Short mmCIF file of C-alpha atoms in Angstrom, two decimals:
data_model
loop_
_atom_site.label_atom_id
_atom_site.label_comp_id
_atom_site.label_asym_id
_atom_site.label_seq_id
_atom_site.Cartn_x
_atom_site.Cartn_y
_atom_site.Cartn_z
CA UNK A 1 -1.36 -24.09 15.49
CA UNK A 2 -2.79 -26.93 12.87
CA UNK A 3 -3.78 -29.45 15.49
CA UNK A 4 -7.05 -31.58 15.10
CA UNK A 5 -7.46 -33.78 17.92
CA UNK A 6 -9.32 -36.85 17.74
CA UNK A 7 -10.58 -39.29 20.99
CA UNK A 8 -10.19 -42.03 21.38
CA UNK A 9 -6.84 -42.98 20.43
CA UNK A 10 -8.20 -46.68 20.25
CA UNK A 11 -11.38 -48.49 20.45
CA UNK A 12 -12.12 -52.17 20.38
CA UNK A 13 -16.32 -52.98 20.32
CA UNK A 14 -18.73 -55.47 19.64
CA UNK A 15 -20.86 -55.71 16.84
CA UNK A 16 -24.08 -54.64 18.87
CA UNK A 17 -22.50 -52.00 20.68
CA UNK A 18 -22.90 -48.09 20.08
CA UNK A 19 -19.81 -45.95 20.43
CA UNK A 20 -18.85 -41.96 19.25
CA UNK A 21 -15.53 -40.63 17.82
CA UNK A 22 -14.63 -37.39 18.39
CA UNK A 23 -13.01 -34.80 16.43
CA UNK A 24 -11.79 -31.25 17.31
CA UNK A 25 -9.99 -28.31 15.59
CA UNK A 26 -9.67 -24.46 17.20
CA UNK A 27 -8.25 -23.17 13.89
CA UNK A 28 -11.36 -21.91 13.01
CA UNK A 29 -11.91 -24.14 9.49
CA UNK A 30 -15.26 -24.37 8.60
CA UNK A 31 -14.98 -27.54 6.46
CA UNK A 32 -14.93 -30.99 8.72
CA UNK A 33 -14.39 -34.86 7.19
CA UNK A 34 -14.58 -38.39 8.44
CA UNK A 35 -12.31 -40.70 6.20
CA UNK A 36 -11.15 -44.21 7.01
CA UNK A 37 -8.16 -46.34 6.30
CA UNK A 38 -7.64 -49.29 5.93
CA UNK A 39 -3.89 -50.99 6.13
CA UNK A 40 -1.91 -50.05 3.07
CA UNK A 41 -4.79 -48.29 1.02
CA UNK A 42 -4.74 -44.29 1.06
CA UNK A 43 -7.43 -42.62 3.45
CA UNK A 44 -11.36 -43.19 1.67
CA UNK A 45 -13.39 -39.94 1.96
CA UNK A 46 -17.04 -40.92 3.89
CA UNK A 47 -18.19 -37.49 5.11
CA UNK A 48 -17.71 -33.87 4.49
CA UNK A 49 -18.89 -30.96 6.52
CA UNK A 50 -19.10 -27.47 5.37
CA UNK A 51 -20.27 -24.73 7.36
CA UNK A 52 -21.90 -27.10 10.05
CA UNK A 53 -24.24 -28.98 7.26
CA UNK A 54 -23.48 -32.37 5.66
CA UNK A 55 -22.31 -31.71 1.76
CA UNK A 56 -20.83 -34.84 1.10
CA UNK A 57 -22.02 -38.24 1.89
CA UNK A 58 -19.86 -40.59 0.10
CA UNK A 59 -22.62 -43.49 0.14
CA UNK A 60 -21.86 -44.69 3.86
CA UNK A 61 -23.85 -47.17 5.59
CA UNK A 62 -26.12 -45.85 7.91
CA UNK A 63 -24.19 -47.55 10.80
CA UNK A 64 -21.76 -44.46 10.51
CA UNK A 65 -23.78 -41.53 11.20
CA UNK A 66 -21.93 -38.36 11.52
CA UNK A 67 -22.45 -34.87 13.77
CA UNK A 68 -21.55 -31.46 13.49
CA UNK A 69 -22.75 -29.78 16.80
CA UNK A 70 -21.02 -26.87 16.28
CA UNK A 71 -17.94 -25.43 13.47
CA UNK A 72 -14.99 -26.59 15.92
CA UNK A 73 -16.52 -30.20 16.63
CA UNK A 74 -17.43 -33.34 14.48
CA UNK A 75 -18.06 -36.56 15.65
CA UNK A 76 -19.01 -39.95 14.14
CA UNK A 77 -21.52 -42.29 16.02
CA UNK A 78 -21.29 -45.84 15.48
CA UNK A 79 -23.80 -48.40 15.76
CA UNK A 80 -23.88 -52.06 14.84
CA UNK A 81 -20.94 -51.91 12.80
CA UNK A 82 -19.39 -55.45 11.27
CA UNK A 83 -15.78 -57.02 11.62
CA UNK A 84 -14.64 -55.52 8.54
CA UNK A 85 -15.30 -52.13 9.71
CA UNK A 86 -12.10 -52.42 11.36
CA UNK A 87 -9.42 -48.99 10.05
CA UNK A 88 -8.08 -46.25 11.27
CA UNK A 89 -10.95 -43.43 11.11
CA UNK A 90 -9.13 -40.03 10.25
CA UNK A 91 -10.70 -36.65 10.83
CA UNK A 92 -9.36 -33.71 8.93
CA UNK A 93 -10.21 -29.82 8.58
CA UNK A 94 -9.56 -27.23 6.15
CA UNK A 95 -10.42 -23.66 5.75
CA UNK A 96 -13.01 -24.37 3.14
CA UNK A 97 -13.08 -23.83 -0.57
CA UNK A 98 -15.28 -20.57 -0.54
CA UNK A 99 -13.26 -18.80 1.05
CA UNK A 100 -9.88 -19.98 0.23
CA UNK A 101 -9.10 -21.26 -3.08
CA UNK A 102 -5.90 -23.07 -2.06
CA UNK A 103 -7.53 -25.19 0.59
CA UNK A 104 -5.32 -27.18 2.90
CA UNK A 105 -6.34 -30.38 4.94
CA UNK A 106 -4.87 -31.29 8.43
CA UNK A 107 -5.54 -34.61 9.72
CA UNK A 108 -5.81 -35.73 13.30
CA UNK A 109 -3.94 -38.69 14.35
CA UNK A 110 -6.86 -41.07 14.13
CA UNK A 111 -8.76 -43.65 16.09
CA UNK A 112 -8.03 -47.12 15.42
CA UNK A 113 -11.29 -48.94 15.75
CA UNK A 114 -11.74 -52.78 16.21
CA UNK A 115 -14.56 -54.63 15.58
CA UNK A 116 -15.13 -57.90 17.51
CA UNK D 1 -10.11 -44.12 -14.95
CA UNK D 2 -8.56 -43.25 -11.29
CA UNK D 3 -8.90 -39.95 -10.36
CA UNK D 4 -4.80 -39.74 -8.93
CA UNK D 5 -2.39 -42.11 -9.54
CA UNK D 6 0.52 -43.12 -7.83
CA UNK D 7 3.45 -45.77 -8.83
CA UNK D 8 2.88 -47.40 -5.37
CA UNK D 9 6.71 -49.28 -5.49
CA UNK D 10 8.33 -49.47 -3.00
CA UNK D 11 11.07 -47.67 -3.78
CA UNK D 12 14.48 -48.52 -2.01
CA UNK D 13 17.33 -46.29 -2.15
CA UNK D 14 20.49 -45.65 -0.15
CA UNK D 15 21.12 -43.02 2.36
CA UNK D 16 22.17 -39.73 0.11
CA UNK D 17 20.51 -40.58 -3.01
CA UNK D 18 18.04 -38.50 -5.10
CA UNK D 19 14.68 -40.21 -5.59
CA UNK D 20 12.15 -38.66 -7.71
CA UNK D 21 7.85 -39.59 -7.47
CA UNK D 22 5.36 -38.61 -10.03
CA UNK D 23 2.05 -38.62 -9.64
CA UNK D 24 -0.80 -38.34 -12.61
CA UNK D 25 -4.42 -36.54 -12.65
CA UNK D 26 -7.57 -37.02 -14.55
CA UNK D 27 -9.51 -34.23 -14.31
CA UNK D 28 -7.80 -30.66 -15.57
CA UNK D 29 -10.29 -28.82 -13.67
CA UNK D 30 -8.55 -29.81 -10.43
CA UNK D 31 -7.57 -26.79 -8.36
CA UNK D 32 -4.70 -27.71 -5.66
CA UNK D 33 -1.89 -30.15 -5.47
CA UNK D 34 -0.70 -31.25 -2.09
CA UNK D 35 2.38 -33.98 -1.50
CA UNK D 36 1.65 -35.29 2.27
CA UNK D 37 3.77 -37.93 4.02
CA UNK D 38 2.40 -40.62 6.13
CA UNK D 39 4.54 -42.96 8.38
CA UNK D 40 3.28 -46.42 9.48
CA UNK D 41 0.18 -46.54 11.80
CA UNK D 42 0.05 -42.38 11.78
CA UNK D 43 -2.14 -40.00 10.03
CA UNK D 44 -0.87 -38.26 6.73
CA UNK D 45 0.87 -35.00 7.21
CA UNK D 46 1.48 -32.18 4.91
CA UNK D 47 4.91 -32.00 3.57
CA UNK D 48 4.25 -29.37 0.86
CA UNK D 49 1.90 -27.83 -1.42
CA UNK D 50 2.32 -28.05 -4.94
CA UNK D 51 2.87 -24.75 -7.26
CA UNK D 52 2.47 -24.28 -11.16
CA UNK D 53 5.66 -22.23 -10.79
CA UNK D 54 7.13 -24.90 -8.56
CA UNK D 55 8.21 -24.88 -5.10
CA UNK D 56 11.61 -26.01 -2.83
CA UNK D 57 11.57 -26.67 0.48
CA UNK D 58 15.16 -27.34 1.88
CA UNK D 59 15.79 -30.94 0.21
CA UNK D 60 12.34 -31.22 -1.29
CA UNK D 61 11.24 -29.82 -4.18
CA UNK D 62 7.90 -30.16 -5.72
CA UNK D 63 6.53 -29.41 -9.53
CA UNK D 64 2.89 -29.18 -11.04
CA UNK D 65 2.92 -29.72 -15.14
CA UNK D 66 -1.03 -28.58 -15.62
CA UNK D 67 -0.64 -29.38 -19.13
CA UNK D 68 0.49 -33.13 -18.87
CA UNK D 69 -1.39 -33.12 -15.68
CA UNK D 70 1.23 -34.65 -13.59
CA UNK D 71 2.66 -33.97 -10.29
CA UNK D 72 6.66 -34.91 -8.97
CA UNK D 73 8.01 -34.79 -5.76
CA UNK D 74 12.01 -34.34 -5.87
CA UNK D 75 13.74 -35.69 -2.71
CA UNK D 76 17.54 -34.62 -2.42
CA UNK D 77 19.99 -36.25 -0.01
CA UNK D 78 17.50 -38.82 1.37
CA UNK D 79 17.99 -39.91 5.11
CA UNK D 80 16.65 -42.80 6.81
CA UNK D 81 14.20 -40.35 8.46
CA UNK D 82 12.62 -40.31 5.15
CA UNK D 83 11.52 -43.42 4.94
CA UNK D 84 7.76 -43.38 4.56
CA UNK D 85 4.63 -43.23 2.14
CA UNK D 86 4.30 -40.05 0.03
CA UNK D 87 0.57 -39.73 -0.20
CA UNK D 88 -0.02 -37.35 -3.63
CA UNK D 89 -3.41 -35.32 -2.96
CA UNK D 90 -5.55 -32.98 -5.48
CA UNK D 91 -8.45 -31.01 -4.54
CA UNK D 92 -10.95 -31.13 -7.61
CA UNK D 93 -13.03 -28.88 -8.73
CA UNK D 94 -15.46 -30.46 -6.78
CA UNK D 95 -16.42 -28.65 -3.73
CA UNK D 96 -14.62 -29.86 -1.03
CA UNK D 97 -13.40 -33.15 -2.17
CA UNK D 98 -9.52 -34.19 -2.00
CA UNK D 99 -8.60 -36.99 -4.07
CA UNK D 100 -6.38 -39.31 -2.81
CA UNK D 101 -3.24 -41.26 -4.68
CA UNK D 102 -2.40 -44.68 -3.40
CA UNK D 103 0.58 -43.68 -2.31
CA UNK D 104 4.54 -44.60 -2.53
CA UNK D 105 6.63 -46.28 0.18
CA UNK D 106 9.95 -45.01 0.27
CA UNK D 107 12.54 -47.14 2.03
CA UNK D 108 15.59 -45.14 2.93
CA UNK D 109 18.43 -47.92 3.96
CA UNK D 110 21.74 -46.83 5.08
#
């Protein structure tokens, strides 16, 4: 099974709300990411997870702030976030590079987040 | 200098035709190649892994040249069901980190 599961499927908020995403795999991967996409443009790396600690932060704003409360869970907390934060936010998991040296990502099938 | 690059197109082709992408790389320490597929409004899935000895999955067929540092993705008998962007993906040698092509949009038209 390669499934990552992501809630919710859509989410429309304000600019002064606070909202989560949600990410889960059961494949037992130990390396987690956020990326986002925006329409037409490939997906843009933000965060990477590796063993439950933060290894990449790909110079996010601090609005995003990401979670790893455990290896089969990641989520992304959002806070104050602008009209042009607007994408499709993709999670993804892979086995992770130490221990497999032909890594493989799956992707979940995304939220797609508005920004009023 | 992009990391992967991608002839976005589009490319449009007829029903049964052979279409071919390539797909450059800057850094020769880069460690996997990966061809994934994403249709409109949907998140990129794999479609194959890329080989240095090269690799065929039924009408796909996928090739790594290390020393030109170029990736293709050979599509055989296309169908309309192929229609869609073929996302070219390397892992570098940095830990953890995929790179990301732009991407070509195939359009399949019968």
């Amino acid at each position: 099974d390669t499934e990552v599961t992501q809630t919710p499927k859509h989410l429309v908020m304000g600019m002064t709300n606070k909202k989560s995403l949600k990410c889960e795999q059961h494949m037992g991967h130990r390396a987690m990411y956020w990326y986002k996409q925006k329409a037409k443009k490939p997906p843009e790396l933000m965060f990477v997870y590796s063993y439950e600690k933060l290894s990449i932060n790909e110079s996010v704003p601090s609005r995003f702030s990401p979670e790893c409360p455990n290896s089969s869970l990641l989520n992304l907390h959002l806070h104050a976030l602008q009209p042009e934060d607007s994408a499709l936010y993709l999670c993804a998991s892979s086995q992770d590079r130490e221990t497999s040296s032909t890594d493989t990502q799956y992707f979940g099938p995304g939220t797609r987040l508005t920004v009023l | 200098r992009k990391e992967v690059e991608q002839d976005p197109g589009p490319f449009n082709v007829p029903e049964g035709a052979t279409v071919a992408f390539n797909c450059t790389y800057s850094n020769s320490a880069s460690q996997s190649f990966f061809w994934y597929r994403q249709d409109c409004r949907k998140e990129p899935k794999l479609l194959m892994s890329v080989y240095s000895s090269g690799n065929e999955d039924g009408r796909f067929t996928a090739q790594l040249n290390r020393a030109s540092q170029y990736i293709s993705l050979l599509i055989r008998d296309s169908k309309l069901s192929d229609s869609a962007t073929y996302l070219c993906v390397v892992m570098g040698y940095n830990f953890n980190k995929f790179y990301f092509g732009s991407g070509t949009k195939l359009n399949v038209k019968p």
